[in-house]
Short mmCIF file of C-alpha atoms in Angstrom, two decimals:
data_model
loop_
_atom_site.label_atom_id
_atom_site.label_comp_id
_atom_site.label_asym_id
_atom_site.label_seq_id
_atom_site.Cartn_x
_atom_site.Cartn_y
_atom_site.Cartn_z
CA MET A 1 0.00 0.00 0.00
CA SER A 2 1.29 3.45 -0.91
CA ASP A 3 1.61 5.92 1.93
CA LYS A 4 2.07 8.98 -0.25
CA LEU A 5 -0.32 11.90 -0.43
CA THR A 6 -0.40 14.60 -3.09
CA LEU A 7 -1.39 18.26 -2.83
CA GLN A 8 -1.71 20.79 -5.65
CA LEU A 9 -0.14 24.17 -4.90
CA ILE A 10 0.40 27.56 -6.49
CA ASP A 11 3.17 29.52 -4.76
CA LEU A 12 3.18 33.31 -5.04
CA HIS A 13 4.69 36.22 -3.20
CA ALA A 14 3.36 39.70 -2.51
CA GLY A 15 5.95 42.18 -1.35
CA GLY A 16 8.28 39.27 -0.59
CA ASP A 17 5.86 37.28 1.62
CA VAL A 18 5.32 33.83 0.11
CA SER A 19 1.79 32.38 0.17
CA ARG A 20 1.23 28.75 -0.77
CA ILE A 21 -2.26 28.41 -2.24
CA VAL A 22 -3.59 24.86 -1.84
CA THR A 23 -5.83 24.30 -4.86
CA GLY A 24 -6.36 20.53 -4.63
CA GLY A 25 -5.78 17.36 -2.65
CA ILE A 26 -7.84 18.24 0.43
CA ASP A 27 -11.25 16.66 1.03
CA PRO A 28 -14.33 18.80 1.74
CA LEU A 29 -14.18 20.11 5.30
CA PRO A 30 -17.04 20.14 7.81
CA GLY A 31 -18.70 23.48 8.43
CA ASN A 32 -21.37 25.66 6.85
CA THR A 33 -19.17 28.74 6.50
CA VAL A 34 -15.53 29.48 5.77
CA ARG A 35 -15.19 30.53 9.42
CA GLU A 36 -16.49 27.13 10.60
CA LYS A 37 -14.19 25.29 8.20
CA MET A 38 -11.26 27.31 9.55
CA GLU A 39 -12.22 26.39 13.10
CA TYR A 40 -12.33 22.71 12.12
CA LEU A 41 -8.81 22.92 10.68
CA ARG A 42 -7.56 24.74 13.76
CA GLU A 43 -9.08 22.29 16.24
CA ASP A 44 -8.96 18.95 14.41
CA ALA A 45 -6.66 19.08 11.37
CA ASP A 46 -3.75 21.40 12.09
CA GLY A 47 -1.37 19.02 10.32
CA LEU A 48 -1.77 20.81 6.97
CA ARG A 49 -0.53 24.10 8.42
CA GLN A 50 2.30 22.43 10.32
CA LEU A 51 3.40 20.42 7.28
CA LEU A 52 3.62 23.25 4.75
CA LEU A 53 5.22 25.78 7.12
CA SER A 54 7.90 23.45 8.48
CA GLU A 55 10.96 21.75 7.05
CA PRO A 56 11.38 19.95 4.72
CA TYR A 57 8.40 21.54 2.89
CA GLY A 58 8.49 25.13 4.07
CA ILE A 59 9.66 27.67 6.63
CA PRO A 60 7.78 29.75 9.25
CA GLU A 61 8.09 32.93 7.17
CA MET A 62 5.66 31.49 4.59
CA SER A 63 1.86 31.42 4.73
CA VAL A 64 -0.66 28.85 3.49
CA ASP A 65 -4.09 29.55 1.98
CA LEU A 66 -6.51 26.68 1.45
CA LEU A 67 -9.19 27.23 -1.19
CA VAL A 68 -12.62 25.98 -0.06
CA PRO A 69 -16.15 26.40 -1.42
CA ALA A 70 -17.73 29.71 -0.48
CA SER A 71 -20.87 29.61 1.65
CA ASP A 72 -22.16 32.95 0.35
CA PRO A 73 -23.53 32.82 -3.21
CA GLU A 74 -21.99 36.25 -3.93
CA ALA A 75 -18.46 34.87 -3.50
CA GLU A 76 -16.54 32.97 -6.15
CA VAL A 77 -14.45 30.93 -3.70
CA GLY A 78 -13.49 30.83 -0.04
CA TYR A 79 -10.02 30.73 1.50
CA ILE A 80 -8.57 29.86 4.89
CA ILE A 81 -5.35 31.60 5.97
CA MET A 82 -2.71 29.68 7.92
CA GLU A 83 0.42 31.25 9.35
CA VAL A 84 3.07 30.23 11.85
CA MET A 85 1.13 31.87 14.70
CA GLY A 86 -2.13 30.14 13.78
CA TYR A 87 -5.22 31.04 11.78
CA PRO A 88 -5.70 34.79 11.27
CA ILE A 89 -9.17 35.64 10.01
CA TYR A 90 -7.72 38.08 7.50
CA SER A 91 -4.45 39.10 5.83
CA GLY A 92 -3.84 41.60 3.04
CA SER A 93 -0.83 39.88 1.47
CA ASN A 94 -2.54 36.47 1.59
CA THR A 95 -5.67 37.95 0.01
CA ILE A 96 -3.62 39.56 -2.78
CA CYS A 97 -1.91 36.22 -3.46
CA THR A 98 -5.14 34.21 -3.30
CA ALA A 99 -6.98 36.59 -5.63
CA THR A 100 -4.11 36.37 -8.12
CA ALA A 101 -4.02 32.57 -7.85
CA VAL A 102 -7.73 32.11 -8.60
CA LEU A 103 -7.31 34.28 -11.70
CA GLU A 104 -4.13 32.59 -12.91
CA SER A 105 -5.62 29.13 -12.34
CA GLY A 106 -8.82 29.96 -14.19
CA LEU A 107 -11.12 29.49 -11.19
CA VAL A 108 -12.20 33.05 -11.91
CA PRO A 109 -11.97 33.84 -15.65
CA LYS A 110 -9.37 36.52 -16.33
CA ARG A 111 -10.38 39.59 -18.34
CA GLU A 112 -8.31 42.45 -19.67
CA GLY A 113 -8.57 45.74 -17.84
CA TYR A 114 -10.26 46.05 -14.45
CA GLN A 115 -12.52 43.34 -13.11
CA ARG A 116 -14.27 42.86 -9.80
CA PHE A 117 -15.19 39.72 -7.89
CA ILE A 118 -15.73 38.60 -4.31
CA LEU A 119 -13.85 36.12 -2.12
CA GLU A 120 -15.02 34.77 1.23
CA SER A 121 -12.55 34.80 4.12
CA ALA A 122 -13.07 33.71 7.71
CA ALA A 123 -13.75 37.40 8.40
CA GLY A 124 -16.50 37.55 5.76
CA LEU A 125 -16.83 38.75 2.19
CA VAL A 126 -13.87 40.54 0.59
CA HIS A 127 -14.39 42.67 -2.52
CA ILE A 128 -11.54 42.42 -5.02
CA GLU A 129 -10.57 44.64 -7.93
CA ALA A 130 -7.96 43.15 -10.27
CA ARG A 131 -6.00 44.97 -12.96
CA VAL A 132 -5.02 42.73 -15.88
CA GLU A 133 -2.67 43.90 -18.62
CA ASN A 134 -1.67 41.66 -21.56
CA GLY A 135 -2.97 38.64 -19.68
CA VAL A 136 -0.92 39.36 -16.54
CA VAL A 137 -2.43 40.27 -13.17
CA GLU A 138 -0.58 43.53 -12.50
CA GLY A 139 -2.39 44.61 -9.36
CA ILE A 140 -4.95 43.57 -6.76
CA THR A 141 -6.93 45.97 -4.59
CA CYS A 142 -8.73 44.35 -1.68
CA GLU A 143 -10.74 45.64 1.22
CA GLY A 144 -8.86 45.91 4.47
CA LEU A 145 -10.84 45.04 7.57
CA PRO A 146 -12.43 47.99 9.37
CA SER A 147 -9.63 49.14 11.67
CA TYR A 148 -9.55 51.18 14.86
CA ILE A 149 -7.29 52.38 17.65
CA ASP A 150 -7.75 50.55 20.93
CA THR A 151 -4.94 52.28 22.85
CA TYR A 152 -3.14 55.51 22.04
CA ARG A 153 0.42 56.23 23.20
CA ALA A 154 0.56 54.10 26.32
CA SER A 155 3.87 53.38 28.05
CA ILE A 156 5.37 50.12 29.27
CA HIS A 157 8.71 49.21 30.80
CA VAL A 158 10.47 46.50 28.80
CA PRO A 159 13.47 44.73 30.39
CA SER A 160 16.68 45.33 28.41
CA ILE A 161 15.03 48.16 26.44
CA GLY A 162 13.54 50.58 28.95
CA ASP A 163 10.29 52.55 28.74
CA VAL A 164 8.52 52.11 25.39
CA THR A 165 5.65 54.23 24.07
CA TYR A 166 3.18 52.26 21.95
CA SER A 167 -0.30 52.40 20.47
CA VAL A 168 -2.54 49.41 19.73
CA ALA A 169 -4.67 49.06 16.59
CA TYR A 170 -7.00 46.30 15.46
CA SER A 171 -6.94 45.58 11.71
CA GLY A 172 -7.56 41.82 11.54
CA GLY A 173 -5.39 41.21 14.61
CA PHE A 174 -4.18 43.45 17.39
CA TYR A 175 -0.99 45.36 16.53
CA ALA A 176 1.36 47.16 18.87
CA MET A 177 2.64 50.17 16.94
CA VAL A 178 5.93 51.87 17.79
CA GLU A 179 8.00 54.67 16.28
CA SER A 180 11.18 53.08 14.93
CA ALA A 181 13.31 56.18 15.58
CA GLU A 182 12.36 56.20 19.27
CA LEU A 183 13.93 52.72 19.51
CA GLY A 184 17.05 53.61 17.51
CA PHE A 185 16.10 51.95 14.20
CA SER A 186 16.33 53.33 10.66
CA LEU A 187 14.45 50.31 9.20
CA ASN A 188 17.26 48.99 7.04
CA ARG A 189 17.60 45.33 6.12
CA ASP A 190 20.74 44.82 8.23
CA GLU A 191 18.62 45.60 11.32
CA GLU A 192 16.26 42.66 10.74
CA THR A 193 17.57 40.39 13.51
CA ARG A 194 17.66 43.19 16.07
CA LEU A 195 14.17 44.34 15.05
CA ALA A 196 12.83 40.82 15.67
CA GLU A 197 14.50 40.64 19.09
CA CYS A 198 13.24 44.09 20.09
CA ALA A 199 9.69 43.38 18.92
CA HIS A 200 9.60 40.05 20.74
CA ALA A 201 10.60 41.70 24.01
CA ILE A 202 7.94 44.42 23.65
CA VAL A 203 5.18 41.99 22.67
CA GLU A 204 6.00 39.70 25.60
CA ALA A 205 5.90 42.63 28.00
CA ILE A 206 2.51 43.81 26.69
CA GLN A 207 1.08 40.28 26.77
CA ALA A 208 2.20 39.89 30.40
CA GLU A 209 0.62 43.20 31.41
CA ARG A 210 -2.75 43.19 29.66
CA GLY A 211 -5.10 41.64 27.14
CA PHE A 212 -7.31 43.09 24.41
CA SER A 213 -10.91 42.56 23.38
CA HIS A 214 -12.54 43.41 20.05
CA TYR A 215 -15.79 45.39 20.34
CA THR A 216 -17.79 42.70 18.51
CA LEU A 217 -15.53 39.62 18.36
CA GLY A 218 -14.58 39.69 22.04
CA ASP A 219 -11.42 37.87 23.10
CA VAL A 220 -9.30 37.10 20.02
CA GLY A 221 -6.24 35.95 21.97
CA PRO A 222 -3.12 37.76 23.15
CA LEU A 223 -1.65 40.58 21.07
CA PRO A 224 0.56 38.86 18.47
CA PHE A 225 1.93 41.58 16.16
CA LEU A 226 4.15 44.63 16.28
CA HIS A 227 4.53 47.25 13.55
CA PHE A 228 7.59 49.49 13.41
CA MET A 229 6.73 52.88 11.88
CA GLY A 230 9.26 55.06 10.09
CA PRO A 231 8.82 58.79 9.49
CA VAL A 232 6.00 59.84 7.16
CA GLU A 233 6.85 61.92 4.11
CA GLN A 234 4.34 63.57 1.81
CA VAL A 235 5.27 62.82 -1.80
CA ALA A 236 2.20 64.32 -3.51
CA ASP A 237 -1.13 65.85 -2.66
CA GLY A 238 -2.96 63.21 -0.62
CA PHE A 239 -0.16 60.67 -1.02
CA PHE A 240 2.23 59.72 1.78
CA ARG A 241 5.07 57.23 2.17
CA SER A 242 6.70 55.59 5.19
CA ARG A 243 9.24 52.84 5.76
CA SER A 244 7.67 50.12 7.90
CA THR A 245 8.14 46.55 9.03
CA THR A 246 6.00 43.99 10.85
CA TYR A 247 6.90 41.35 13.45
CA VAL A 248 4.57 38.33 13.58
CA HIS A 249 6.32 35.58 15.55
CA PRO A 250 9.57 35.01 17.49
CA GLY A 251 12.36 35.44 14.94
CA VAL A 252 9.98 36.28 12.08
CA ILE A 253 9.90 39.73 10.46
CA CYS A 254 7.64 39.83 7.40
CA ARG A 255 9.27 40.43 4.05
CA SER A 256 6.44 42.81 3.14
CA THR A 257 4.95 45.58 5.25
CA THR A 258 1.77 43.44 5.45
CA GLY A 259 -1.71 44.52 4.46
CA THR A 260 -3.08 44.45 8.00
CA GLY A 261 -0.05 46.40 9.23
CA THR A 262 -0.78 49.04 6.58
CA SER A 263 -4.45 49.13 7.62
CA ALA A 264 -3.39 49.59 11.24
CA ARG A 265 -1.18 52.51 10.21
CA LEU A 266 -4.07 54.14 8.35
CA ALA A 267 -6.23 53.82 11.46
CA LEU A 268 -3.54 55.49 13.56
CA MET A 269 -3.04 58.35 11.10
CA HIS A 270 -6.81 58.87 10.95
CA HIS A 271 -6.93 58.89 14.75
CA GLU A 272 -4.24 61.58 14.76
CA GLY A 273 -6.13 63.63 12.17
CA THR A 274 -3.47 63.45 9.44
CA LEU A 275 -5.52 61.62 6.79
CA GLN A 276 -8.62 62.61 4.85
CA PRO A 277 -10.88 60.21 2.91
CA GLY A 278 -9.16 59.41 -0.39
CA ASP A 279 -5.65 59.90 1.01
CA LYS A 280 -3.15 57.10 0.38
CA LEU A 281 -0.15 55.77 2.30
CA GLU A 282 2.56 53.63 0.72
CA THR A 283 4.34 51.48 3.29
CA VAL A 284 7.85 50.42 2.20
CA SER A 285 9.50 47.28 3.57
CA LEU A 286 13.10 46.51 4.54
CA ARG A 287 13.48 45.03 1.04
CA GLY A 288 12.05 48.06 -0.75
CA THR A 289 8.69 46.44 -1.62
CA GLY A 290 5.47 48.26 -0.87
CA PHE A 291 1.72 48.17 -0.43
CA ILE A 292 -0.54 51.17 -0.92
CA GLY A 293 -3.31 51.69 1.60
CA GLU A 294 -6.17 54.08 0.93
CA PHE A 295 -8.26 55.60 3.72
CA THR A 296 -11.75 55.49 2.24
CA GLY A 297 -13.87 56.74 5.15
CA SER A 298 -14.80 56.28 8.78
CA ARG A 299 -17.76 55.50 10.96
CA GLN A 300 -18.53 55.42 14.65
CA GLU A 301 -18.86 51.99 16.28
CA GLY A 302 -19.65 52.50 19.95
CA THR A 303 -16.66 54.33 21.41
CA HIS A 304 -14.45 53.59 18.41
CA GLN A 305 -13.82 55.56 15.23
CA VAL A 306 -13.44 52.80 12.64
CA ALA A 307 -11.29 53.47 9.58
CA GLU A 308 -12.43 51.89 6.32
CA ASN A 309 -9.64 51.17 3.86
CA THR A 310 -8.33 49.26 0.88
CA ILE A 311 -4.91 47.70 0.24
CA THR A 312 -3.29 47.49 -3.20
CA GLY A 313 -0.34 45.29 -4.13
CA LYS A 314 0.98 42.90 -6.75
CA ALA A 315 1.59 39.17 -6.42
CA HIS A 316 4.13 37.26 -8.50
CA VAL A 317 3.62 33.58 -9.35
CA LEU A 318 6.59 31.46 -8.29
CA ALA A 319 5.49 27.90 -9.06
CA SER A 320 2.61 25.55 -9.74
CA SER A 321 3.34 22.10 -8.41
CA ASP A 322 2.19 18.75 -7.09
CA VAL A 323 3.69 18.29 -3.65
CA VAL A 324 4.21 14.66 -2.68
CA ILE A 325 3.92 13.95 1.02
CA ASN A 326 5.69 10.74 1.95
CA CYS A 327 4.30 9.65 5.31
CA ASN A 328 7.17 7.17 5.73
CA ASP A 329 9.62 10.08 5.82
CA PRO A 330 10.86 10.42 9.42
CA LEU A 331 10.71 14.24 9.05
CA VAL A 332 7.01 14.16 8.14
CA GLU A 333 4.10 13.69 10.55
CA CYS A 334 0.90 12.65 8.77
CA GLY A 335 -1.26 11.75 11.76
CA SER A 336 -3.38 14.89 11.57
CA LEU A 337 -3.51 14.85 7.76
CA HIS A 338 -4.95 11.48 6.76
CA HIS A 339 -8.54 12.35 7.64
CA ILE A 340 -8.59 15.39 5.31
CA VAL A 341 -6.70 13.87 2.36
CA THR A 342 -8.35 10.46 2.15
CA SER A 343 -9.32 10.95 -1.50
CA GLY A 344 -5.72 11.92 -2.29
CA HIS A 345 -4.60 8.76 -0.51
CA ARG A 346 -6.99 6.66 -2.57
CA LYS A 347 -5.72 8.23 -5.79
CA ALA A 348 -2.15 7.41 -4.80
CA GLU A 349 -3.10 3.79 -4.15
CA GLU A 350 -4.98 3.55 -7.44
CA ALA A 351 -1.91 4.83 -9.25
CA LEU A 352 0.16 1.78 -8.30
CA PRO A 353 1.42 0.03 -11.47
CA VAL A 354 -0.49 -3.13 -12.44
CA GLU A 355 2.85 -4.95 -12.79
CA GLU A 356 3.68 -4.21 -9.17
CA GLU A 357 0.35 -5.64 -8.01
CA ALA A 358 0.81 -8.72 -10.22
CA SER A 359 4.23 -9.47 -8.75
CA LEU A 360 2.88 -9.86 -5.23
CA PRO A 361 3.20 -13.46 -3.94
CA ASP A 362 0.13 -15.71 -3.93
#
């Protein structure tokens, strides 16, 4: 009996962050909505995330997006985001990559010019605008989650660093936001290791001191992210630029500035009164890549001023592949995979050569 499983993947990157889009090989998941399917993966089938983000198949800096049927008839397809820290309900870079993948794979027919369609994330429906030139997806604009400031310029003492001033935004996850210059950083690539160490110390200190609760979602876990903010420069009327970088996990600084990090920055600038509806902010990463966030408006939700926004970026296709998972490999753990890839297992067994079956002893 074969003990090999096969998954179909499209790998892309947006701003340097690699997203592995799983397009085939996974059985239908329980759940009536994308959110329920995500919860099933998180609670009962976390092996897919662990497999594709760990050696020998991947590294923690990557993300995984599983395509699933949408539950809302308005949406073309659903997607579940998996990262090293778990299952975020939304991510800008993952959404840009997923939207590009469904166009490049033909799941959504590609048309020249601008086209609109809807995806379903665990956070709900996401409106997409794609720009296609000469058959190539040159840009994706997606809705950022409504974002708001939970805490403005609080102070905390961090061992080995000292007193740190920070704000906290929610933009799909809670972000601590700090001024890079106040911590001695210029946001250059050679600072990456020190940025990760600094961010980890600040996040641990905040987690130990307090928790955060979303005004409708309630407890969404401890604050996981930190966004370093460089100085803001105005490069045109209504257009701003800032170097930025985002910490997501011990030792992991994102290659891009992240879509949710950019949304968090828009919420902070709106809170400070420096953005008007229609204004745009380009966040620029340590590697020189960027996303453009647009502040599209605001509304009052209880005690919070919520910033509505969009994120624009470009994803590049890296590979389309069949990934073979050999469960006899001592580096691979398939225990929490078999029950969601049973059809893939059957296909592998059916693919055994007839000659091999005929040579078995009587």
